[in-house]
PDB file of C-alpha atoms in Angstrom:
ATOM      1  CA  UNK L  58     -68.816 123.387 173.153  1.00  0.00           C
ATOM      2  CA  UNK L  59     -66.169 123.618 175.869  1.00  0.00           C
ATOM      3  CA  UNK L  60     -65.115 127.166 176.520  1.00  0.00           C
ATOM      4  CA  UNK L  61     -61.647 128.111 175.377  1.00  0.00           C
ATOM      5  CA  UNK L  62     -60.628 130.063 178.429  1.00  0.00           C
ATOM      6  CA  UNK L  63     -57.646 132.271 179.094  1.00  0.00           C
ATOM      7  CA  UNK L  64     -55.366 132.002 182.072  1.00  0.00           C
ATOM      8  CA  UNK L  65     -55.737 135.355 183.813  1.00  0.00           C
ATOM      9  CA  UNK L  66     -52.119 135.472 184.938  1.00  0.00           C
ATOM     10  CA  UNK L  67     -50.991 135.244 181.322  1.00  0.00           C
ATOM     11  CA  UNK L  68     -53.218 138.105 180.326  1.00  0.00           C
ATOM     12  CA  UNK L  69     -52.249 140.680 182.954  1.00  0.00           C
ATOM     13  CA  UNK L  70     -50.300 142.687 180.410  1.00  0.00           C
ATOM     14  CA  UNK L  71     -52.794 142.302 177.585  1.00  0.00           C
ATOM     15  CA  UNK L  72     -55.087 145.085 178.718  1.00  0.00           C
ATOM     16  CA  UNK L  73     -52.261 147.573 178.353  1.00  0.00           C
ATOM     17  CA  UNK L  74     -51.107 146.592 174.855  1.00  0.00           C
ATOM     18  CA  UNK L  75     -52.559 146.695 171.389  1.00  0.00           C
ATOM     19  CA  UNK L  76     -52.679 143.003 170.554  1.00  0.00           C
ATOM     20  CA  UNK L  77     -53.005 143.733 166.857  1.00  0.00           C
ATOM     21  CA  UNK L  78     -49.504 145.158 166.944  1.00  0.00           C
ATOM     22  CA  UNK L  79     -46.632 142.857 166.147  1.00  0.00           C
ATOM     23  CA  UNK L  80     -48.894 139.901 165.505  1.00  0.00           C
ATOM     24  CA  UNK L  81     -48.467 139.185 161.813  1.00  0.00           C
ATOM     25  CA  UNK L  82     -49.073 135.455 161.597  1.00  0.00           C
ATOM     26  CA  UNK L  83     -45.626 134.650 160.284  1.00  0.00           C
ATOM     27  CA  UNK L  84     -42.680 136.688 161.446  1.00  0.00           C
ATOM     28  CA  UNK L  85     -44.451 139.515 163.248  1.00  0.00           C
ATOM     29  CA  UNK L  86     -45.067 142.058 160.511  1.00  0.00           C
ATOM     30  CA  UNK L  87     -46.628 145.474 160.801  1.00  0.00           C
ATOM     31  CA  UNK L  88     -49.926 145.063 162.625  1.00  0.00           C
ATOM     32  CA  UNK L  89     -50.866 148.643 161.789  1.00  0.00           C
ATOM     33  CA  UNK L  90     -50.615 148.285 158.017  1.00  0.00           C
ATOM     34  CA  UNK L  91     -53.626 149.511 156.120  1.00  0.00           C
ATOM     35  CA  UNK L  92     -55.002 151.716 158.882  1.00  0.00           C
ATOM     36  CA  UNK L  93     -54.259 154.918 156.984  1.00  0.00           C
ATOM     37  CA  UNK L  94     -52.842 156.547 160.128  1.00  0.00           C
ATOM     38  CA  UNK L  95     -49.343 156.705 161.509  1.00  0.00           C
ATOM     39  CA  UNK L  96     -48.892 154.051 164.206  1.00  0.00           C
ATOM     40  CA  UNK L  97     -48.166 155.258 167.715  1.00  0.00           C
ATOM     41  CA  UNK L  98     -44.748 154.892 169.311  1.00  0.00           C
ATOM     42  CA  UNK L  99     -46.150 152.021 171.378  1.00  0.00           C
ATOM     43  CA  UNK L 100     -47.382 150.205 168.279  1.00  0.00           C
ATOM     44  CA  UNK L 101     -44.105 150.722 166.431  1.00  0.00           C
ATOM     45  CA  UNK L 102     -42.099 149.468 169.388  1.00  0.00           C
ATOM     46  CA  UNK L 103     -44.254 146.378 169.871  1.00  0.00           C
ATOM     47  CA  UNK L 104     -44.387 145.624 166.133  1.00  0.00           C
ATOM     48  CA  UNK L 105     -40.624 145.892 165.847  1.00  0.00           C
ATOM     49  CA  UNK L 106     -39.914 143.961 169.032  1.00  0.00           C
ATOM     50  CA  UNK L 107     -42.317 141.198 168.003  1.00  0.00           C
ATOM     51  CA  UNK L 108     -40.666 140.802 164.609  1.00  0.00           C
ATOM     52  CA  UNK L 109     -37.114 140.832 165.963  1.00  0.00           C
ATOM     53  CA  UNK L 110     -37.723 138.806 169.123  1.00  0.00           C
ATOM     54  CA  UNK L 111     -39.477 136.067 167.165  1.00  0.00           C
ATOM     55  CA  UNK L 112     -36.909 135.908 164.367  1.00  0.00           C
ATOM     56  CA  UNK L 113     -33.721 136.273 166.401  1.00  0.00           C
ATOM     57  CA  UNK L 114     -34.416 135.812 170.113  1.00  0.00           C
ATOM     58  CA  UNK L 115     -35.506 137.950 173.029  1.00  0.00           C
ATOM     59  CA  UNK L 116     -32.027 138.280 174.519  1.00  0.00           C
ATOM     60  CA  UNK L 117     -30.113 138.425 171.242  1.00  0.00           C
ATOM     61  CA  UNK L 118     -31.916 141.591 170.163  1.00  0.00           C
ATOM     62  CA  UNK L 119     -30.890 144.702 172.068  1.00  0.00           C
ATOM     63  CA  UNK L 120     -32.930 147.734 173.034  1.00  0.00           C
ATOM     64  CA  UNK L 121     -30.903 150.074 170.813  1.00  0.00           C
ATOM     65  CA  UNK L 122     -31.721 148.048 167.715  1.00  0.00           C
ATOM     66  CA  UNK L 123     -35.439 147.980 168.528  1.00  0.00           C
ATOM     67  CA  UNK L 124     -35.456 151.738 169.056  1.00  0.00           C
ATOM     68  CA  UNK L 125     -33.541 152.341 165.826  1.00  0.00           C
ATOM     69  CA  UNK L 126     -35.770 150.136 163.657  1.00  0.00           C
ATOM     70  CA  UNK L 127     -38.960 151.399 165.301  1.00  0.00           C
ATOM     71  CA  UNK L 128     -37.879 154.992 164.686  1.00  0.00           C
ATOM     72  CA  UNK L 129     -38.613 156.214 168.206  1.00  0.00           C
ATOM     73  CA  UNK L 130     -36.592 157.887 170.933  1.00  0.00           C
ATOM     74  CA  UNK L 131     -35.154 155.773 173.738  1.00  0.00           C
ATOM     75  CA  UNK L 132     -37.188 157.817 176.202  1.00  0.00           C
ATOM     76  CA  UNK L 133     -40.371 156.636 174.451  1.00  0.00           C
ATOM     77  CA  UNK L 134     -39.544 153.005 175.144  1.00  0.00           C
ATOM     78  CA  UNK L 135     -38.926 153.551 178.837  1.00  0.00           C
ATOM     79  CA  UNK L 136     -41.917 155.863 179.175  1.00  0.00           C
ATOM     80  CA  UNK L 137     -44.187 153.325 177.463  1.00  0.00           C
ATOM     81  CA  UNK L 138     -42.910 149.992 178.778  1.00  0.00           C
ATOM     82  CA  UNK L 139     -40.517 150.889 181.583  1.00  0.00           C
ATOM     83  CA  UNK L 140     -37.932 148.214 180.781  1.00  0.00           C
ATOM     84  CA  UNK L 141     -36.929 145.581 178.254  1.00  0.00           C
ATOM     85  CA  UNK L 142     -38.438 142.901 180.502  1.00  0.00           C
ATOM     86  CA  UNK L 143     -41.801 144.664 180.311  1.00  0.00           C
ATOM     87  CA  UNK L 144     -41.503 144.834 176.518  1.00  0.00           C
ATOM     88  CA  UNK L 145     -40.779 141.090 176.422  1.00  0.00           C
ATOM     89  CA  UNK L 146     -43.811 140.504 178.652  1.00  0.00           C
ATOM     90  CA  UNK L 147     -45.985 142.553 176.292  1.00  0.00           C
ATOM     91  CA  UNK L 148     -44.638 140.603 173.294  1.00  0.00           C
ATOM     92  CA  UNK L 149     -45.357 137.213 174.883  1.00  0.00           C
ATOM     93  CA  UNK L 150     -48.767 138.322 176.142  1.00  0.00           C
ATOM     94  CA  UNK L 151     -49.722 139.437 172.640  1.00  0.00           C
ATOM     95  CA  UNK L 152     -48.516 136.119 171.222  1.00  0.00           C
ATOM     96  CA  UNK L 153     -50.588 134.255 173.805  1.00  0.00           C
ATOM     97  CA  UNK L 154     -53.689 136.252 172.875  1.00  0.00           C
ATOM     98  CA  UNK L 155     -53.145 135.642 169.154  1.00  0.00           C
ATOM     99  CA  UNK L 156     -52.638 131.884 169.594  1.00  0.00           C
ATOM    100  CA  UNK L 157     -55.715 131.598 171.826  1.00  0.00           C
ATOM    101  CA  UNK L 158     -57.816 133.540 169.320  1.00  0.00           C
ATOM    102  CA  UNK L 159     -56.630 131.456 166.358  1.00  0.00           C
ATOM    103  CA  UNK L 160     -57.265 128.130 168.110  1.00  0.00           C
ATOM    104  CA  UNK L 161     -60.635 129.277 169.470  1.00  0.00           C
ATOM    105  CA  UNK L 162     -61.741 130.218 165.965  1.00  0.00           C
ATOM    106  CA  UNK L 163     -60.657 126.831 164.591  1.00  0.00           C
ATOM    107  CA  UNK L 164     -62.416 124.884 167.355  1.00  0.00           C
ATOM    108  CA  UNK L 165     -65.613 126.893 166.862  1.00  0.00           C
ATOM    109  CA  UNK L 166     -65.826 125.822 163.213  1.00  0.00           C
ATOM    110  CA  UNK L 167     -66.722 122.201 164.054  1.00  0.00           C
ATOM    111  CA  UNK L 168     -69.378 120.612 166.255  1.00  0.00           C
ATOM    112  CA  UNK L 169     -68.145 117.089 166.973  1.00  0.00           C
ATOM    113  CA  UNK L 170     -66.085 117.007 170.211  1.00  0.00           C
ATOM    114  CA  UNK L 171     -63.405 114.757 168.729  1.00  0.00           C
ATOM    115  CA  UNK L 172     -63.164 116.895 165.619  1.00  0.00           C
ATOM    116  CA  UNK L 173     -62.597 119.891 167.876  1.00  0.00           C
ATOM    117  CA  UNK L 174     -59.416 118.232 169.139  1.00  0.00           C
ATOM    118  CA  UNK L 175     -58.272 117.615 165.574  1.00  0.00           C
ATOM    119  CA  UNK L 176     -59.130 121.234 164.751  1.00  0.00           C
ATOM    120  CA  UNK L 177     -56.446 122.396 167.198  1.00  0.00           C
ATOM    121  CA  UNK L 178     -53.858 120.458 165.214  1.00  0.00           C
ATOM    122  CA  UNK L 179     -55.309 121.608 161.892  1.00  0.00           C
ATOM    123  CA  UNK L 180     -54.820 125.172 163.104  1.00  0.00           C
ATOM    124  CA  UNK L 181     -51.248 124.331 164.029  1.00  0.00           C
ATOM    125  CA  UNK L 182     -50.671 122.806 160.581  1.00  0.00           C
ATOM    126  CA  UNK L 183     -51.870 126.010 158.920  1.00  0.00           C
ATOM    127  CA  UNK L 184     -49.342 127.995 160.963  1.00  0.00           C
ATOM    128  CA  UNK L 185     -46.541 125.623 159.971  1.00  0.00           C
ATOM    129  CA  UNK L 186     -47.196 126.375 156.297  1.00  0.00           C
ATOM    130  CA  UNK L 187     -46.923 130.146 156.696  1.00  0.00           C
ATOM    131  CA  UNK L 188     -43.728 131.882 155.513  1.00  0.00           C
ATOM    132  CA  UNK L 189     -41.418 132.848 158.341  1.00  0.00           C
ATOM    133  CA  UNK L 190     -42.815 130.390 160.883  1.00  0.00           C
ATOM    134  CA  UNK L 191     -40.066 129.541 163.370  1.00  0.00           C
ATOM    135  CA  UNK L 192     -41.863 127.435 165.938  1.00  0.00           C
ATOM    136  CA  UNK L 193     -43.506 128.232 169.247  1.00  0.00           C
ATOM    137  CA  UNK L 194     -42.451 131.662 170.580  1.00  0.00           C
ATOM    138  CA  UNK L 195     -42.709 130.408 174.162  1.00  0.00           C
ATOM    139  CA  UNK L 196     -40.399 127.456 173.563  1.00  0.00           C
ATOM    140  CA  UNK L 197     -37.904 129.761 171.845  1.00  0.00           C
ATOM    141  CA  UNK L 198     -38.017 132.407 174.577  1.00  0.00           C
ATOM    142  CA  UNK L 199     -37.797 129.810 177.358  1.00  0.00           C
ATOM    143  CA  UNK L 200     -34.643 128.361 175.808  1.00  0.00           C
ATOM    144  CA  UNK L 201     -32.959 131.720 176.446  1.00  0.00           C
ATOM    145  CA  UNK L 202     -34.341 132.313 179.925  1.00  0.00           C
ATOM    146  CA  UNK L 203     -33.179 131.452 183.413  1.00  0.00           C
ATOM    147  CA  UNK L 204     -35.706 129.770 185.730  1.00  0.00           C
ATOM    148  CA  UNK L 205     -38.147 132.263 187.178  1.00  0.00           C
ATOM    149  CA  UNK L 206     -38.758 135.753 185.914  1.00  0.00           C
ATOM    150  CA  UNK L 207     -40.876 137.278 183.173  1.00  0.00           C
ATOM    151  CA  UNK L 208     -40.311 134.710 180.437  1.00  0.00           C
ATOM    152  CA  UNK L 209     -40.760 131.703 182.690  1.00  0.00           C
ATOM    153  CA  UNK L 210     -43.986 133.134 184.109  1.00  0.00           C
ATOM    154  CA  UNK L 211     -45.392 133.905 180.648  1.00  0.00           C
ATOM    155  CA  UNK L 212     -44.484 130.467 179.306  1.00  0.00           C
ATOM    156  CA  UNK L 213     -45.967 128.713 182.346  1.00  0.00           C
ATOM    157  CA  UNK L 214     -49.210 130.662 182.006  1.00  0.00           C
ATOM    158  CA  UNK L 215     -49.435 129.850 178.288  1.00  0.00           C
ATOM    159  CA  UNK L 216     -48.810 126.158 178.885  1.00  0.00           C
ATOM    160  CA  UNK L 217     -51.375 126.101 181.684  1.00  0.00           C
ATOM    161  CA  UNK L 218     -53.918 127.602 179.286  1.00  0.00           C
ATOM    162  CA  UNK L 219     -53.082 125.054 176.573  1.00  0.00           C
ATOM    163  CA  UNK L 220     -53.319 122.135 179.005  1.00  0.00           C
ATOM    164  CA  UNK L 221     -56.660 123.445 180.269  1.00  0.00           C
ATOM    165  CA  UNK L 222     -57.941 123.663 176.708  1.00  0.00           C
ATOM    166  CA  UNK L 223     -56.995 120.051 176.018  1.00  0.00           C
ATOM    167  CA  UNK L 224     -58.570 118.907 179.306  1.00  0.00           C
ATOM    168  CA  UNK L 225     -61.830 120.669 178.388  1.00  0.00           C
ATOM    169  CA  UNK L 226     -61.849 119.160 174.900  1.00  0.00           C
ATOM    170  CA  UNK L 227     -60.962 115.681 176.185  1.00  0.00           C
ATOM    171  CA  UNK L 228     -63.761 115.886 178.754  1.00  0.00           C
ATOM    172  CA  UNK L 229     -66.284 116.925 176.107  1.00  0.00           C
ATOM    173  CA  UNK L 230     -65.125 114.042 173.891  1.00  0.00           C
ATOM    174  CA  UNK L 231     -65.933 111.557 176.668  1.00  0.00           C
ATOM    175  CA  UNK L 232     -62.397 110.542 177.643  1.00  0.00           C
ATOM    176  CA  UNK L 233     -62.377 108.330 180.769  1.00  0.00           C
ATOM    177  CA  UNK L 234     -59.213 110.118 181.923  1.00  0.00           C
ATOM    178  CA  UNK L 235     -59.237 113.650 180.452  1.00  0.00           C
ATOM    179  CA  UNK L 236     -56.044 114.655 182.256  1.00  0.00           C
ATOM    180  CA  UNK L 237     -54.070 111.765 180.769  1.00  0.00           C
ATOM    181  CA  UNK L 238     -55.400 112.416 177.270  1.00  0.00           C
ATOM    182  CA  UNK L 239     -54.634 116.132 177.633  1.00  0.00           C
ATOM    183  CA  UNK L 240     -51.036 115.362 178.609  1.00  0.00           C
ATOM    184  CA  UNK L 241     -50.632 113.186 175.532  1.00  0.00           C
ATOM    185  CA  UNK L 242     -52.168 115.803 173.249  1.00  0.00           C
ATOM    186  CA  UNK L 243     -49.926 118.535 174.628  1.00  0.00           C
ATOM    187  CA  UNK L 244     -46.893 116.298 174.180  1.00  0.00           C
ATOM    188  CA  UNK L 245     -47.763 115.820 170.498  1.00  0.00           C
ATOM    189  CA  UNK L 246     -48.493 119.530 170.044  1.00  0.00           C
ATOM    190  CA  UNK L 247     -45.147 120.500 171.585  1.00  0.00           C
ATOM    191  CA  UNK L 248     -43.284 117.816 169.667  1.00  0.00           C
ATOM    192  CA  UNK L 249     -44.670 118.999 166.343  1.00  0.00           C
ATOM    193  CA  UNK L 250     -43.635 122.570 167.153  1.00  0.00           C
ATOM    194  CA  UNK L 251     -40.097 121.477 167.991  1.00  0.00           C
ATOM    195  CA  UNK L 252     -39.821 119.273 164.910  1.00  0.00           C
ATOM    196  CA  UNK L 253     -40.898 121.962 162.481  1.00  0.00           C
ATOM    197  CA  UNK L 254     -38.541 124.440 164.166  1.00  0.00           C
ATOM    198  CA  UNK L 255     -35.556 122.094 163.961  1.00  0.00           C
ATOM    199  CA  UNK L 256     -36.250 120.455 160.590  1.00  0.00           C
ATOM    200  CA  UNK L 257     -38.035 123.259 158.766  1.00  0.00           C
ATOM    201  CA  UNK L 258     -40.529 120.817 157.251  1.00  0.00           C
ATOM    202  CA  UNK L 259     -44.196 121.839 157.629  1.00  0.00           C
ATOM    203  CA  UNK L 260     -45.242 118.392 156.376  1.00  0.00           C
ATOM    204  CA  UNK L 261     -44.563 117.128 159.909  1.00  0.00           C
ATOM    205  CA  UNK L 262     -48.080 118.355 160.694  1.00  0.00           C
ATOM    206  CA  UNK L 263     -49.594 115.384 158.840  1.00  0.00           C
ATOM    207  CA  UNK L 264     -47.590 112.956 160.965  1.00  0.00           C
ATOM    208  CA  UNK L 265     -48.564 114.818 164.124  1.00  0.00           C
ATOM    209  CA  UNK L 266     -52.256 114.586 163.256  1.00  0.00           C
ATOM    210  CA  UNK L 267     -51.887 110.876 162.461  1.00  0.00           C
ATOM    211  CA  UNK L 268     -50.339 110.383 165.909  1.00  0.00           C
ATOM    212  CA  UNK L 269     -53.212 112.348 167.456  1.00  0.00           C
ATOM    213  CA  UNK L 270     -55.686 110.057 165.708  1.00  0.00           C
ATOM    214  CA  UNK L 271     -53.960 106.987 167.172  1.00  0.00           C
ATOM    215  CA  UNK L 272     -53.992 108.559 170.635  1.00  0.00           C
ATOM    216  CA  UNK L 273     -57.698 109.365 170.324  1.00  0.00           C
ATOM    217  CA  UNK L 274     -58.416 105.828 169.135  1.00  0.00           C
ATOM    218  CA  UNK L 275     -56.702 104.410 172.210  1.00  0.00           C
ATOM    219  CA  UNK L 276     -58.255 106.871 174.660  1.00  0.00           C
ATOM    220  CA  UNK L 277     -61.783 106.985 173.248  1.00  0.00           C
ATOM    221  CA  UNK L 278     -62.175 103.492 171.840  1.00  0.00           C
ATOM    222  CA  UNK L 279     -62.213 104.236 168.102  1.00  0.00           C
ATOM    223  CA  UNK L 280     -61.040 101.684 165.577  1.00  0.00           C
ATOM    224  CA  UNK L 281     -57.625 102.632 164.159  1.00  0.00           C
ATOM    225  CA  UNK L 282     -58.921 102.952 160.589  1.00  0.00           C
ATOM    226  CA  UNK L 283     -61.638 105.380 161.744  1.00  0.00           C
ATOM    227  CA  UNK L 284     -58.983 107.552 163.316  1.00  0.00           C
ATOM    228  CA  UNK L 285     -56.945 107.344 160.131  1.00  0.00           C
ATOM    229  CA  UNK L 286     -59.848 108.610 158.056  1.00  0.00           C
ATOM    230  CA  UNK L 287     -60.132 111.600 160.383  1.00  0.00           C
ATOM    231  CA  UNK L 288     -56.654 112.789 159.439  1.00  0.00           C
ATOM    232  CA  UNK L 289     -56.498 111.529 155.881  1.00  0.00           C
ATOM    233  CA  UNK L 290     -53.704 109.008 156.586  1.00  0.00           C
ATOM    234  CA  UNK L 291     -55.523 105.619 156.716  1.00  0.00           C
ATOM    235  CA  UNK L 292     -52.602 103.585 155.391  1.00  0.00           C
ATOM    236  CA  UNK L 293     -50.197 104.939 158.000  1.00  0.00           C
ATOM    237  CA  UNK L 294     -52.622 104.426 160.870  1.00  0.00           C
ATOM    238  CA  UNK L 295     -53.671 100.887 159.954  1.00  0.00           C
ATOM    239  CA  UNK L 296     -50.068  99.692 160.072  1.00  0.00           C
ATOM    240  CA  UNK L 297     -49.660 100.769 163.687  1.00  0.00           C
ATOM    241  CA  UNK L 298     -51.037  99.509 166.964  1.00  0.00           C
ATOM    242  CA  UNK L 299     -52.988 102.058 168.996  1.00  0.00           C
ATOM    243  CA  UNK L 300     -51.548 102.919 172.365  1.00  0.00           C
TER     244      UNK L 300
END
C-alpha cells in the first residue's frame, strides 16, 4: 500500500494545536464535546474559529466575534496564537490533518490499488452528504486571499500533499504516466468540490466517480464497462468514449 504522507511544511503548526478541536466533520462543531471537562481557551478559540471561518469566511469573520462566541478574553487569543493570521494557520493546518486522516482511513480499507483511488472519491462523497458541508476549506480560504502569505502557503502545501497522494496511488496501480493520471484525478477531485459548493447537490459525487472510472479506464487500459461497474454507473459509462 502506498504511504499516505504529509507535506511537512503544511504541518508546521499542527504540533502546537489540538487537531480534535474545531474539526467536526460538517461545519466545525465542538471538538471537545463529551470529554466531561471544560475545554481550554485554546480549544474554545480554535473550535469557534473553525466553525465561523468555514461557514462564513476567514476574512469575513472578525477577531471580536470569535472572542465573544468563544467566551474568552482578547488577551487569551493573542497570548495563545499571537495574531489572527496565526489562528487562520492553525485552522487550516487542523483541516489538513483531518482531511489526510479521513482519506488515509478510507484508502486503508481496500487492497486493490485501483480501488484505493476510488476510495479517495468515496470518502469525498461521504463528506458531501454531511449536513453543513460547504466545499473545500482551502478553495474557500484561497478565494479570499492575496497571493503569498499564510493562506496561500497552507493551500499550496495541502495541494502538494493531495497531488503526491494521487501520484503514489497511480504508481501503485501501474499507470504508465503516474504524474499525468494524478493531475487528472486532482482535477476531478477539485471540480467535484467546486460543483457541490456552488450547486449544493451532493449527488454530484456519483458523476465525479463515473468520470474517475473513465479516466482510469483510459490510463490503465480497463474496458469502459469494467470501470462503470466499479462506480455503480455502467449505463452512463458505456455511452461515453474513454479519454
